[in-house]
Coordinates of C-alpha atoms in Angstrom, one line a residue:
Chain A
M15 CA 64.6 208.5 52.3
K16 CA 63.9 212.2 53.1
K17 CA 63.0 213.1 56.6
P18 CA 59.6 214.8 55.8
L19 CA 58.4 211.7 54.1
I20 CA 59.4 209.5 57.1
Y21 CA 57.6 211.9 59.5
T22 CA 54.5 211.9 57.3
I23 CA 54.3 208.1 57.3
L24 CA 54.9 207.9 61.0
I25 CA 52.3 210.5 61.8
V26 CA 49.7 208.7 59.7
F27 CA 50.4 205.4 61.6
V28 CA 50.3 207.2 65.0
V29 CA 46.9 208.8 64.1
F30 CA 45.6 205.4 62.9
S31 CA 46.5 203.6 66.1
L32 CA 45.8 206.4 68.5
Y33 CA 42.5 207.7 67.2
P34 CA 40.3 204.8 68.4
F35 CA 41.7 205.1 71.9
L36 CA 41.3 208.9 72.0
W37 CA 37.8 208.5 70.7
M38 CA 37.0 206.1 73.5
A39 CA 38.5 208.5 76.1
S40 CA 36.5 211.5 74.8
S41 CA 33.3 209.4 74.5
T42 CA 33.4 208.5 78.2
L43 CA 33.1 212.2 79.0
R44 CA 30.1 212.9 76.6
P45 CA 26.5 212.6 77.3
E46 CA 25.1 209.3 76.0
G47 CA 23.3 210.9 73.0
E48 CA 26.5 212.4 71.5
I49 CA 28.6 209.3 71.5
G50 CA 28.1 208.4 67.8
A51 CA 30.0 211.5 66.6
L52 CA 33.4 211.1 65.0
G53 CA 35.0 214.2 66.5
L54 CA 37.2 214.1 69.5
I55 CA 36.2 217.2 71.5
P56 CA 33.0 216.8 73.5
S57 CA 30.5 219.7 73.5
K58 CA 29.7 219.2 77.2
L59 CA 31.8 217.3 79.8
T60 CA 30.1 214.8 82.1
F61 CA 31.4 212.3 84.6
E62 CA 28.1 210.5 84.8
H63 CA 29.3 207.4 83.1
Y64 CA 32.2 206.9 85.6
K65 CA 30.0 207.6 88.6
E66 CA 27.6 204.9 87.4
V67 CA 30.3 202.3 86.8
I68 CA 31.8 202.9 90.3
H69 CA 28.3 202.8 91.7
K70 CA 27.3 199.6 90.0
I71 CA 30.4 197.4 90.2
P72 CA 33.1 197.1 92.9
I73 CA 35.7 198.3 90.5
F74 CA 38.3 199.4 93.1
R75 CA 38.1 196.1 94.9
A76 CA 38.7 194.5 91.5
L77 CA 41.7 196.8 90.9
L78 CA 43.2 195.6 94.2
N79 CA 42.5 192.0 93.3
S80 CA 44.2 192.5 90.0
F81 CA 47.2 194.0 91.7
I82 CA 47.5 191.2 94.2
V83 CA 47.1 188.5 91.5
A84 CA 49.4 190.0 88.9
G85 CA 52.0 191.0 91.5
S86 CA 52.1 187.5 93.1
V87 CA 52.1 185.8 89.7
T88 CA 55.0 188.0 88.6
A89 CA 57.0 187.4 91.8
G90 CA 56.4 183.7 91.5
V91 CA 57.5 183.5 87.9
L92 CA 60.7 185.5 88.6
V93 CA 61.7 183.4 91.6
F94 CA 60.7 179.9 90.2
G95 CA 61.4 180.6 86.6
S96 CA 64.9 181.7 87.3
M97 CA 65.5 178.7 89.6
V98 CA 64.5 176.3 86.9
G99 CA 66.3 178.3 84.2
Y100 CA 69.5 178.2 86.3
A101 CA 69.2 174.4 86.9
L102 CA 68.7 173.8 83.2
S103 CA 71.5 176.0 82.1
R104 CA 74.2 175.3 84.7
L105 CA 73.6 172.2 86.7
R106 CA 74.5 168.8 85.3
F107 CA 72.0 166.1 86.0
R108 CA 70.5 163.1 84.2
G109 CA 67.5 163.9 82.1
R110 CA 68.3 167.6 81.8
S111 CA 67.7 167.8 78.1
L112 CA 64.5 165.7 78.3
I113 CA 63.1 168.0 81.0
F114 CA 63.9 171.0 78.9
I115 CA 62.2 169.5 75.8
I116 CA 59.1 168.7 77.9
I117 CA 59.0 172.3 79.2
L118 CA 59.2 173.6 75.6
F119 CA 56.4 171.2 74.7
T120 CA 54.1 172.7 77.3
M121 CA 54.6 176.1 75.6
T122 CA 53.0 174.7 72.4
L123 CA 49.8 173.7 74.2
P124 CA 47.1 176.3 74.0
F125 CA 45.5 177.2 77.3
Q126 CA 42.1 175.9 76.1
I127 CA 43.4 172.4 76.2
T128 CA 44.6 172.5 79.9
L129 CA 41.6 174.6 80.9
I130 CA 39.3 171.8 82.0
P131 CA 41.8 169.5 83.7
L132 CA 43.1 172.6 85.6
Y133 CA 39.6 173.6 86.6
V134 CA 38.9 170.1 87.9
L135 CA 42.1 170.3 89.9
M136 CA 41.1 173.6 91.4
V137 CA 37.7 172.2 92.5
K138 CA 39.5 169.2 94.1
F139 CA 41.9 171.5 95.9
H140 CA 38.9 173.7 97.0
W141 CA 40.6 176.7 95.6
V142 CA 37.7 177.9 93.5
N143 CA 36.8 181.5 94.4
S144 CA 40.2 182.2 96.0
Y145 CA 43.3 184.0 95.1
L146 CA 45.1 180.6 95.0
A147 CA 43.2 179.6 91.9
L148 CA 44.2 182.7 90.2
I149 CA 47.8 182.7 91.3
V150 CA 49.3 179.2 91.7
P151 CA 48.7 177.8 88.2
Y152 CA 50.5 180.8 86.7
M153 CA 53.5 180.9 89.0
L154 CA 55.8 179.1 86.7
T155 CA 55.8 179.4 82.9
G156 CA 57.7 177.7 80.1
F157 CA 58.4 181.1 78.6
S158 CA 60.2 182.4 81.7
I159 CA 62.2 179.2 82.1
L160 CA 63.3 179.4 78.4
L161 CA 64.3 183.1 78.7
F162 CA 66.2 182.7 82.0
R163 CA 67.9 179.6 80.7
Q164 CA 69.1 181.4 77.6
Y165 CA 70.2 184.4 79.5
F166 CA 72.1 182.5 82.1
M167 CA 73.9 180.5 79.5
A168 CA 75.4 183.7 78.1
L169 CA 76.9 184.6 81.5
P170 CA 80.5 183.5 82.1
Q171 CA 80.8 180.2 83.9
D172 CA 83.8 181.6 85.8
L173 CA 81.5 183.9 87.6
I174 CA 79.6 180.9 89.0
D175 CA 82.8 179.0 89.7
A176 CA 84.2 182.0 91.6
A177 CA 81.0 182.2 93.7
R178 CA 81.1 178.5 94.4
I179 CA 84.7 178.7 95.6
D180 CA 83.8 181.8 97.7
G181 CA 81.3 179.6 99.5
C182 CA 77.9 180.3 97.8
S183 CA 75.2 177.6 97.8
E184 CA 73.4 177.2 94.5
L185 CA 70.5 179.3 95.6
W186 CA 72.8 182.0 96.8
I187 CA 74.7 181.9 93.4
L188 CA 71.3 182.5 91.7
Y189 CA 70.0 185.3 93.8
R190 CA 73.2 187.1 94.9
V191 CA 75.4 186.7 91.8
L192 CA 73.2 185.9 88.8
W193 CA 70.2 188.0 89.5
P194 CA 72.1 191.3 89.9
N195 CA 73.7 190.6 86.5
S196 CA 70.5 189.7 84.8
I197 CA 68.4 192.8 85.2
P198 CA 67.3 193.0 81.5
A199 CA 66.0 189.4 81.7
L200 CA 64.2 190.0 85.0
I201 CA 62.6 193.1 83.6
T202 CA 61.5 191.4 80.4
V203 CA 60.0 188.5 82.1
G204 CA 58.5 190.7 84.8
I205 CA 56.8 193.1 82.4
L206 CA 55.5 190.4 80.1
T207 CA 54.2 188.2 82.9
F208 CA 52.5 191.1 84.7
M209 CA 50.8 192.2 81.5
T210 CA 49.7 188.7 80.6
S211 CA 48.3 188.1 84.1
W212 CA 46.7 191.6 84.2
N213 CA 44.8 191.0 81.0
E214 CA 43.7 187.5 81.7
V215 CA 39.9 187.1 81.4
L216 CA 39.0 183.5 80.6
W217 CA 40.5 181.8 83.6
P218 CA 39.1 184.2 86.2
L219 CA 35.7 183.9 84.6
I220 CA 35.9 180.1 85.2
V221 CA 37.2 179.9 88.7
I222 CA 35.8 183.1 90.3
R223 CA 32.1 183.6 91.1
D224 CA 32.3 185.9 94.0
R225 CA 32.2 189.5 92.9
A226 CA 34.5 190.5 95.7
M227 CA 37.2 188.2 94.3
M228 CA 37.0 189.3 90.7
T229 CA 39.8 190.9 88.8
M230 CA 39.4 194.0 86.8
P231 CA 39.2 192.5 83.3
Q232 CA 36.8 189.9 84.5
I233 CA 34.4 192.4 86.2
V234 CA 34.5 194.7 83.3
A235 CA 33.8 191.9 80.9
I236 CA 30.9 190.8 83.0
F237 CA 29.6 194.3 83.2
H238 CA 29.7 194.6 79.4
I239 CA 28.0 191.4 78.5
G240 CA 26.1 190.6 81.6
G241 CA 23.4 193.2 81.1
Q242 CA 24.3 195.5 83.9
A243 CA 25.4 198.2 81.4
E244 CA 21.9 198.1 79.9
A245 CA 23.4 198.3 76.4
R246 CA 24.6 201.9 77.0
L247 CA 27.9 202.7 75.3
G248 CA 29.0 205.4 77.7
V249 CA 29.2 203.3 80.8
K250 CA 30.8 200.4 78.9
L251 CA 33.5 202.7 77.6
A252 CA 34.0 204.2 81.0
A253 CA 34.6 200.8 82.5
A254 CA 37.0 199.9 79.6
M255 CA 38.8 203.2 80.3
L256 CA 39.2 202.3 84.0
L257 CA 40.6 198.9 83.0
A258 CA 43.1 200.4 80.6
M259 CA 44.3 203.2 83.0
P260 CA 46.6 201.2 85.3
V261 CA 48.4 199.6 82.3
I262 CA 48.8 203.0 80.7
L263 CA 50.2 204.5 83.9
A264 CA 52.6 201.5 84.4
Y265 CA 53.7 201.8 80.8
S266 CA 54.6 205.5 81.1
F267 CA 56.7 204.6 84.2
F268 CA 58.5 201.6 82.7
Q269 CA 58.5 202.6 79.0
K270 CA 62.3 202.9 78.9
Y271 CA 62.8 199.4 80.2
F272 CA 59.9 198.1 78.2
I273 CA 61.4 199.2 74.9
E274 CA 64.8 198.1 76.0
S275 CA 63.6 194.7 76.9
M276 CA 61.5 194.3 73.8
A277 CA 64.5 195.3 71.7
T278 CA 67.0 193.0 73.3
S279 CA 64.5 190.3 74.2
G280 CA 66.8 189.1 76.9
L281 CA 69.9 189.0 74.9
K282 CA 73.1 190.1 76.7
E283 CA 74.3 193.6 76.1
Chain B
M3 CA 99.8 175.9 104.4
A4 CA 99.4 172.6 102.6
H5 CA 100.6 170.0 100.2
V6 CA 98.5 168.5 97.4
V7 CA 98.7 165.0 96.1
L8 CA 97.1 163.6 92.9
K9 CA 97.0 159.9 92.6
D10 CA 96.1 158.4 89.1
V11 CA 93.7 161.2 88.5
T12 CA 91.6 160.7 85.4
K13 CA 88.9 162.7 83.8
I14 CA 86.7 161.3 81.1
Y15 CA 84.0 163.4 79.5
G16 CA 81.0 161.7 78.1
K17 CA 81.8 158.0 77.3
N18 CA 85.3 158.1 75.9
V19 CA 86.8 161.6 75.7
I20 CA 89.8 161.3 78.0
A21 CA 90.8 164.8 79.1
V22 CA 93.2 163.8 81.9
N23 CA 94.9 160.4 81.9
R24 CA 96.3 158.9 85.1
V25 CA 98.1 162.0 86.4
N26 CA 100.3 161.6 89.4
L27 CA 101.7 164.7 91.1
E28 CA 102.8 165.8 94.5
V29 CA 102.9 169.5 95.2
R30 CA 104.9 170.2 98.3
D31 CA 104.1 172.6 101.0
R32 CA 104.9 176.2 99.9
E33 CA 105.8 175.1 96.5
F34 CA 105.0 177.0 93.3
V35 CA 104.1 174.4 90.7
V36 CA 103.3 175.3 87.1
L37 CA 101.1 173.1 84.8
V38 CA 102.0 173.9 81.3
G39 CA 101.0 172.5 77.9
P40 CA 99.2 173.4 74.7
S41 CA 95.5 174.0 74.7
G42 CA 93.5 170.9 75.2
C43 CA 96.2 169.2 77.2
G44 CA 94.0 168.9 80.3
K45 CA 95.9 171.4 82.5
S46 CA 92.9 173.5 83.4
T47 CA 90.8 170.4 83.9
I48 CA 93.3 169.2 86.5
L49 CA 93.2 172.6 88.3
R50 CA 89.4 172.5 88.2
M51 CA 89.4 169.1 89.7
I52 CA 91.7 170.2 92.5
A53 CA 89.3 173.2 93.0
G54 CA 86.3 170.9 93.2
L55 CA 84.6 172.5 90.2
E56 CA 84.9 169.3 88.1
D57 CA 84.1 165.8 89.2
I58 CA 87.0 163.3 89.3
T59 CA 86.3 160.3 87.1
E60 CA 89.0 158.1 88.6
G61 CA 91.8 158.5 91.1
E62 CA 92.2 160.5 94.3
I63 CA 93.1 164.1 95.2
F64 CA 94.4 164.9 98.7
I65 CA 94.9 168.3 100.2
D66 CA 96.9 168.0 103.4
D67 CA 96.3 164.3 103.6
R68 CA 92.6 164.8 103.4
L69 CA 90.8 163.0 100.6
V70 CA 88.8 165.7 98.9
N71 CA 87.2 163.8 96.0
S72 CA 83.7 164.3 97.4
I73 CA 84.2 167.5 99.3
Q74 CA 82.6 170.6 97.8
A75 CA 84.7 173.4 96.4
K76 CA 83.8 175.8 99.2
D77 CA 85.0 173.4 101.9
R78 CA 88.3 172.6 100.3
D79 CA 90.0 175.7 101.6
I80 CA 91.3 176.8 98.3
A81 CA 91.2 180.0 96.4
M82 CA 91.3 180.4 92.6
V83 CA 92.2 183.2 90.2
F84 CA 90.5 183.0 86.8
Q85 CA 91.7 184.0 83.4
N86 CA 88.9 186.5 82.8
Y87 CA 89.1 187.7 86.5
A88 CA 85.5 186.6 87.2
L89 CA 84.9 189.6 89.5
Y90 CA 81.3 190.2 90.5
P91 CA 80.3 193.1 88.2
H92 CA 77.6 194.4 90.6
M93 CA 79.9 194.7 93.6
T94 CA 82.6 197.2 94.5
V95 CA 86.2 196.1 94.7
F96 CA 85.8 195.9 98.5
D97 CA 82.7 193.8 98.3
N98 CA 84.3 191.6 95.7
M99 CA 87.1 190.8 98.1
A100 CA 84.9 190.6 101.2
F101 CA 82.2 188.4 99.7
G102 CA 83.8 185.1 100.5
L103 CA 84.6 186.2 104.0
K104 CA 81.0 187.5 104.6
L105 CA 79.7 184.1 103.5
R106 CA 82.0 182.5 106.0
K107 CA 80.5 184.7 108.7
I108 CA 83.8 186.3 109.6
A109 CA 83.6 189.3 112.0
K110 CA 83.1 192.7 110.3
N111 CA 86.2 194.4 111.6
E112 CA 88.4 191.4 110.7
I113 CA 87.0 191.5 107.1
Q114 CA 87.9 195.2 107.0
D115 CA 91.4 194.5 108.2
R116 CA 92.0 191.6 105.9
V117 CA 90.7 193.5 102.8
R118 CA 92.8 196.5 103.7
D119 CA 95.9 194.4 104.2
A120 CA 95.5 192.6 100.8
A121 CA 94.8 195.9 99.1
D122 CA 98.0 197.3 100.6
I123 CA 100.0 194.4 99.3
L124 CA 98.6 194.7 95.8
G125 CA 98.5 198.5 95.7
I126 CA 94.8 198.8 95.1
T127 CA 93.7 200.7 98.3
D128 CA 92.5 203.6 96.2
L129 CA 90.2 201.4 94.1
L130 CA 88.2 199.8 96.9
E131 CA 85.0 201.8 96.2
R132 CA 85.0 201.3 92.5
K133 CA 83.1 198.8 90.4
P134 CA 85.1 196.3 88.2
K135 CA 84.1 197.9 85.0
Q136 CA 85.8 201.1 86.1
L137 CA 89.1 199.3 86.3
S138 CA 91.8 198.4 83.8
G139 CA 92.7 194.8 83.0
G140 CA 95.7 194.9 85.3
Q141 CA 93.8 196.4 88.1
R142 CA 91.0 193.8 87.8
Q143 CA 93.6 191.0 87.9
R144 CA 95.0 192.5 91.1
V145 CA 91.5 192.5 92.6
A146 CA 91.1 188.9 91.6
V147 CA 94.3 188.0 93.3
G148 CA 93.2 190.1 96.3
R149 CA 90.0 188.1 96.6
A150 CA 92.1 185.0 96.8
I151 CA 94.6 186.5 99.4
V152 CA 92.0 187.7 101.9
R153 CA 90.7 184.1 102.2
K154 CA 94.1 182.9 103.5
P155 CA 93.5 179.6 101.8
K156 CA 95.6 176.5 102.1
V157 CA 96.2 176.4 98.3
F158 CA 96.1 179.1 95.7
L159 CA 95.1 178.0 92.2
F160 CA 95.8 180.2 89.2
D161 CA 94.1 179.5 85.8
E162 CA 96.0 181.3 83.1
P163 CA 95.6 184.6 85.1
L164 CA 97.8 186.7 82.8
S165 CA 96.5 185.6 79.4
N166 CA 94.2 188.5 79.0
L167 CA 96.8 191.2 79.8
D168 CA 99.0 192.9 77.3
A169 CA 102.6 191.8 76.9
K170 CA 104.2 194.5 79.1
L171 CA 101.7 194.1 82.0
R172 CA 102.1 190.4 81.8
V173 CA 105.8 190.6 82.5
Q174 CA 105.1 193.0 85.4
M175 CA 102.3 190.8 86.9
R176 CA 104.5 187.7 86.5
K177 CA 107.1 189.3 88.7
E178 CA 104.4 190.4 91.2
I179 CA 102.9 187.0 91.6
S180 CA 106.4 185.5 92.1
K181 CA 107.0 188.1 94.8
L182 CA 103.6 187.4 96.4
H183 CA 104.6 183.7 96.5
Q184 CA 107.8 184.6 98.4
K185 CA 105.9 186.9 100.7
L186 CA 103.0 184.6 101.5
Q187 CA 105.0 181.4 101.5
A188 CA 101.8 179.6 100.2
T189 CA 101.3 176.5 98.1
M190 CA 100.5 177.7 94.6
I191 CA 99.4 175.8 91.5
Y192 CA 99.6 177.8 88.3
V193 CA 98.2 176.9 84.9
T194 CA 99.6 178.5 81.8
H195 CA 100.1 177.7 78.1
D196 CA 103.1 180.1 78.1
Q197 CA 106.4 178.3 78.6
V198 CA 108.1 181.6 79.5
E199 CA 105.7 182.0 82.4
A200 CA 106.3 178.4 83.4
M201 CA 110.1 178.7 83.2
T202 CA 110.3 182.0 85.1
M203 CA 107.8 181.4 87.9
G204 CA 107.7 177.7 88.7
D205 CA 109.7 176.0 91.4
R206 CA 108.8 172.9 89.4
I207 CA 107.0 172.5 86.1
V208 CA 104.6 169.8 85.0
V209 CA 104.6 169.5 81.2
L210 CA 101.3 168.0 79.9
K211 CA 100.2 166.8 76.5
D212 CA 96.9 165.1 75.6
G213 CA 96.0 164.6 79.3
C214 CA 99.3 162.9 80.2
T215 CA 102.2 164.2 82.1
Q216 CA 105.3 164.3 79.9
Q217 CA 107.9 165.4 82.5
I218 CA 107.9 166.9 86.0
D219 CA 111.0 168.8 87.0
V220 CA 112.7 172.0 87.9
P221 CA 112.9 174.5 85.0
M222 CA 116.6 174.1 84.1
T223 CA 116.4 170.3 84.0
L224 CA 113.4 170.5 81.7
Y225 CA 115.4 172.8 79.5
N226 CA 118.7 170.9 79.5
K227 CA 117.5 167.4 79.8
P228 CA 114.1 167.0 78.2
E229 CA 112.9 163.5 78.5
N230 CA 111.1 163.4 75.2
Q231 CA 110.8 165.3 71.9
F232 CA 107.6 167.1 73.0
V233 CA 109.1 168.6 76.1
A234 CA 112.2 169.5 74.1
G235 CA 110.1 171.4 71.5
F236 CA 107.7 173.0 74.0
I237 CA 110.2 174.5 76.4
G238 CA 112.4 177.2 75.0
S239 CA 111.7 180.0 72.6
P240 CA 112.4 179.9 69.7
P241 CA 111.9 176.1 70.1
M242 CA 114.5 173.5 69.6
N243 CA 115.4 172.6 66.0
I244 CA 114.3 169.1 65.1
F245 CA 115.9 167.0 62.3
N246 CA 114.8 163.6 61.2
G247 CA 117.5 161.3 59.9
K248 CA 119.3 158.1 60.6
I249 CA 122.5 156.8 62.1
V250 CA 125.1 155.5 59.6
K251 CA 128.4 153.8 60.4
E252 CA 131.4 154.8 58.3
S253 CA 134.6 155.2 60.3
G254 CA 132.6 156.2 63.4
L255 CA 128.9 157.0 63.8
W256 CA 127.2 159.7 61.8
F257 CA 123.8 161.3 62.0
D258 CA 122.7 161.5 58.3
E259 CA 119.9 164.0 57.6
G260 CA 120.2 163.4 53.8
Q261 CA 121.5 166.9 53.1
F262 CA 124.2 167.0 55.7
K263 CA 126.0 164.7 58.1
L264 CA 127.0 165.2 61.7
K265 CA 129.8 163.2 63.3
V266 CA 128.6 161.7 66.6
P267 CA 131.5 162.3 69.0
S268 CA 133.2 159.1 70.0
R269 CA 132.3 159.2 73.6
F270 CA 128.6 159.2 72.8
E271 CA 128.8 156.2 70.5
K272 CA 127.9 153.8 73.2
N273 CA 124.3 155.2 73.5
I274 CA 123.8 155.6 69.8
E275 CA 125.3 152.4 68.5
S276 CA 122.1 150.3 68.6
Y277 CA 120.5 152.9 66.3
V278 CA 122.8 152.2 63.3
N279 CA 120.7 152.3 60.1
K280 CA 117.6 153.2 62.1
E281 CA 115.5 156.4 62.0
I282 CA 116.4 158.8 64.7
I283 CA 115.6 162.4 65.7
F284 CA 118.2 164.9 66.4
G285 CA 117.4 168.1 68.2
I286 CA 119.5 171.2 68.8
R287 CA 118.6 174.5 70.5
P288 CA 119.0 177.8 68.6
E289 CA 121.7 179.0 70.9
D290 CA 123.8 176.0 70.2
I291 CA 124.1 176.9 66.5
H292 CA 126.9 179.4 65.9
Q293 CA 128.1 181.6 63.2
S294 CA 131.8 180.9 63.5
G295 CA 133.7 177.7 64.2
D296 CA 136.4 178.9 66.5
K297 CA 134.9 178.2 69.9
S298 CA 136.8 176.5 72.7
D299 CA 135.2 173.1 72.1
N300 CA 135.5 173.1 68.4
E301 CA 136.0 169.4 68.2
F302 CA 132.1 169.3 68.5
L303 CA 131.3 172.1 66.1
I304 CA 130.2 170.8 62.8
S305 CA 129.7 173.0 59.8
V306 CA 126.3 172.8 58.0
N307 CA 125.4 174.8 54.9
V308 CA 122.0 176.6 55.2
N309 CA 119.9 178.9 53.1
V310 CA 118.9 182.0 55.1
E311 CA 115.2 182.8 54.9
V312 CA 114.4 185.5 57.6
V313 CA 116.7 187.6 59.8
E314 CA 115.1 189.1 62.9
P315 CA 117.3 191.6 64.8
M316 CA 116.1 191.6 68.4
G317 CA 118.5 194.3 69.6
N318 CA 120.7 192.1 71.8
E319 CA 120.8 189.2 69.4
V320 CA 119.7 188.1 65.9
I321 CA 117.2 185.3 65.3
L322 CA 118.0 183.6 62.0
Y323 CA 115.5 181.4 60.2
S324 CA 117.0 179.2 57.6
S325 CA 116.3 176.0 55.6
V326 CA 118.5 173.0 55.4
G327 CA 117.5 170.0 53.4
K328 CA 113.8 169.4 54.1
H329 CA 114.0 170.9 57.6
S330 CA 114.2 174.4 58.9
A331 CA 116.8 175.6 61.4
V332 CA 116.6 178.6 63.8
A333 CA 119.7 180.0 65.2
R334 CA 120.4 182.6 67.9
L335 CA 123.3 184.6 66.6
D336 CA 125.5 187.6 67.7
V337 CA 124.0 191.0 67.0
Q338 CA 127.1 191.9 65.0
C339 CA 126.4 189.4 62.2
Q340 CA 125.8 190.8 58.8
I341 CA 123.8 188.0 57.2
K342 CA 121.1 188.8 54.6
P343 CA 118.1 186.8 53.7
G344 CA 118.7 184.6 50.6
E345 CA 122.3 184.0 51.3
D346 CA 123.9 180.5 51.6
I347 CA 126.0 180.4 54.6
N348 CA 127.7 177.9 56.9
L349 CA 126.5 177.5 60.5
F350 CA 128.2 175.5 63.1
F351 CA 126.2 173.0 65.1
N352 CA 127.5 172.2 68.6
I353 CA 126.7 168.5 68.6
K354 CA 127.8 168.2 72.2
K355 CA 124.7 170.2 73.2
G356 CA 122.5 168.2 70.9
H357 CA 119.7 165.7 71.8
F358 CA 118.8 162.4 70.2
F359 CA 115.3 161.0 70.4
N360 CA 114.0 157.6 69.5
A361 CA 112.0 158.1 66.3
E362 CA 109.2 155.8 67.4
T363 CA 108.8 156.4 71.1
K364 CA 110.1 160.0 70.8
M365 CA 111.9 159.4 74.1
S366 CA 115.3 160.9 74.7
I367 CA 118.4 158.9 74.1
C368 CA 120.5 160.6 76.8
L369 CA 124.0 161.5 75.6
E370 CA 125.3 162.7 78.9
K371 CA 124.2 161.3 82.2

């Protein structure tokens, strides 16, 4: 195919996917009355919508909460997911395949099915309205176990044997020998886990009531549908913009790894 | 240093895949023992069981009189060099060599000294700050050997360490490992599928097939007095020629291949007599087949007509591949010979140097004690 044609097609797609976002970004800076227009350049800039959002909801506290939750969840998934993945890929024990099959099975269950039992558990543990409820249930995922298991299976067994003879314990083998050689897997699992956790709305809505404990997507969702926005589009869009901002910033920092990890999906080399 | 004893060591995978079958072996202090055999013979499994990387299904392994069956690899005081080097890709050469020492909490300055000494011995002092991927295959293998040396283990284990190197480097490293053995005076167990490595490096060689030991002996005895047909065929390159035939009695004993007959010398008749009219296997090494008949012991040289198939000039000698009857025969001839492929020629078999094997048990019927 000729280059101009390829470029034309690509540009059309970029415009299609980018326009709604740009429209949202520009709308947050317009006076409420102008928001219906299709154009992207506001006739008059205003930061009123943002001021109102910040005034009405504890958005920065929610930002901090989101960072704490997504950060802890990601750390937990990397540590525990790789441990289980290592055990399933390299240690020999009775029932190994069965355990792996059960883990795969949990991945097929939609979250809605485990939602209620999990909530009951949180109530029994007295974890409702705390970080624990947001973090602990997410600290180990079937997906991360699967990905680490596959990745570790592709590493040479001799590397593990050499470490064992050198005097490493199993945990030391994992963290000092396998981790440094599994950066792509760690990044893939890290990014996907962080994003999933960051965007989670349903679970926080169920276990968190206290506004000070709410995560960003939760507080923005409540702001949108809970009547506080008074059906005005400007403040709603401004809140949505604030929600999207950290992810966009993070993406621009990590985009190289992100594309790499998506392309290789944890495959070696 | 240490000696290693294997008593009836058996390894069974799953329910009934026998990888190693009742192997008995005693490796003496400071000895260089080579385990050799075709792939799948269990040689690496034996080494991994000694290392503690593989459970022992049955039997016992002792290192310096200490039963090590249930002792972890790291506490057996052994070091191992792997075929694909198994260097830690994320560490420098120095850290690769120091890693085991750090884990054993050895003082920093002693680690420095030991790594420097080992690097000196192996000539890799300039490479200490590099990462493994910046090294050539030969350099990597040196680092892998260095990682073993710094530990000062009781026993060194080598698992086909030269298989990934090119032919020239392999010969060089072979020599260096032999030198290292002399210098360190350490007990070494070395696994290879290459019989040349086994012959040139080993104080003693263990020949294995299908998980069973075939023969354990010094190299020249294995070569000159193989106990069975497998050892005879495995040791030596090109391998020994093997002919199936039977013994017939007509004014003395003859080995009858069908196409040709060889007179069994009268003084060997006692051993062979019970095989009259029975199937037997005759083996002869390529260097015991000659082009001309006038050698000093020509009473044993028997002329056989062969059809030449391939002639390989090696520079110092000529390897001649030919067919005779339903068998093929390889001969190692003088470089001066002018033989062309397709010719029918007479070659002279020195039957005195021949070997007879029982056709059923494949065991040697020793001609000369």
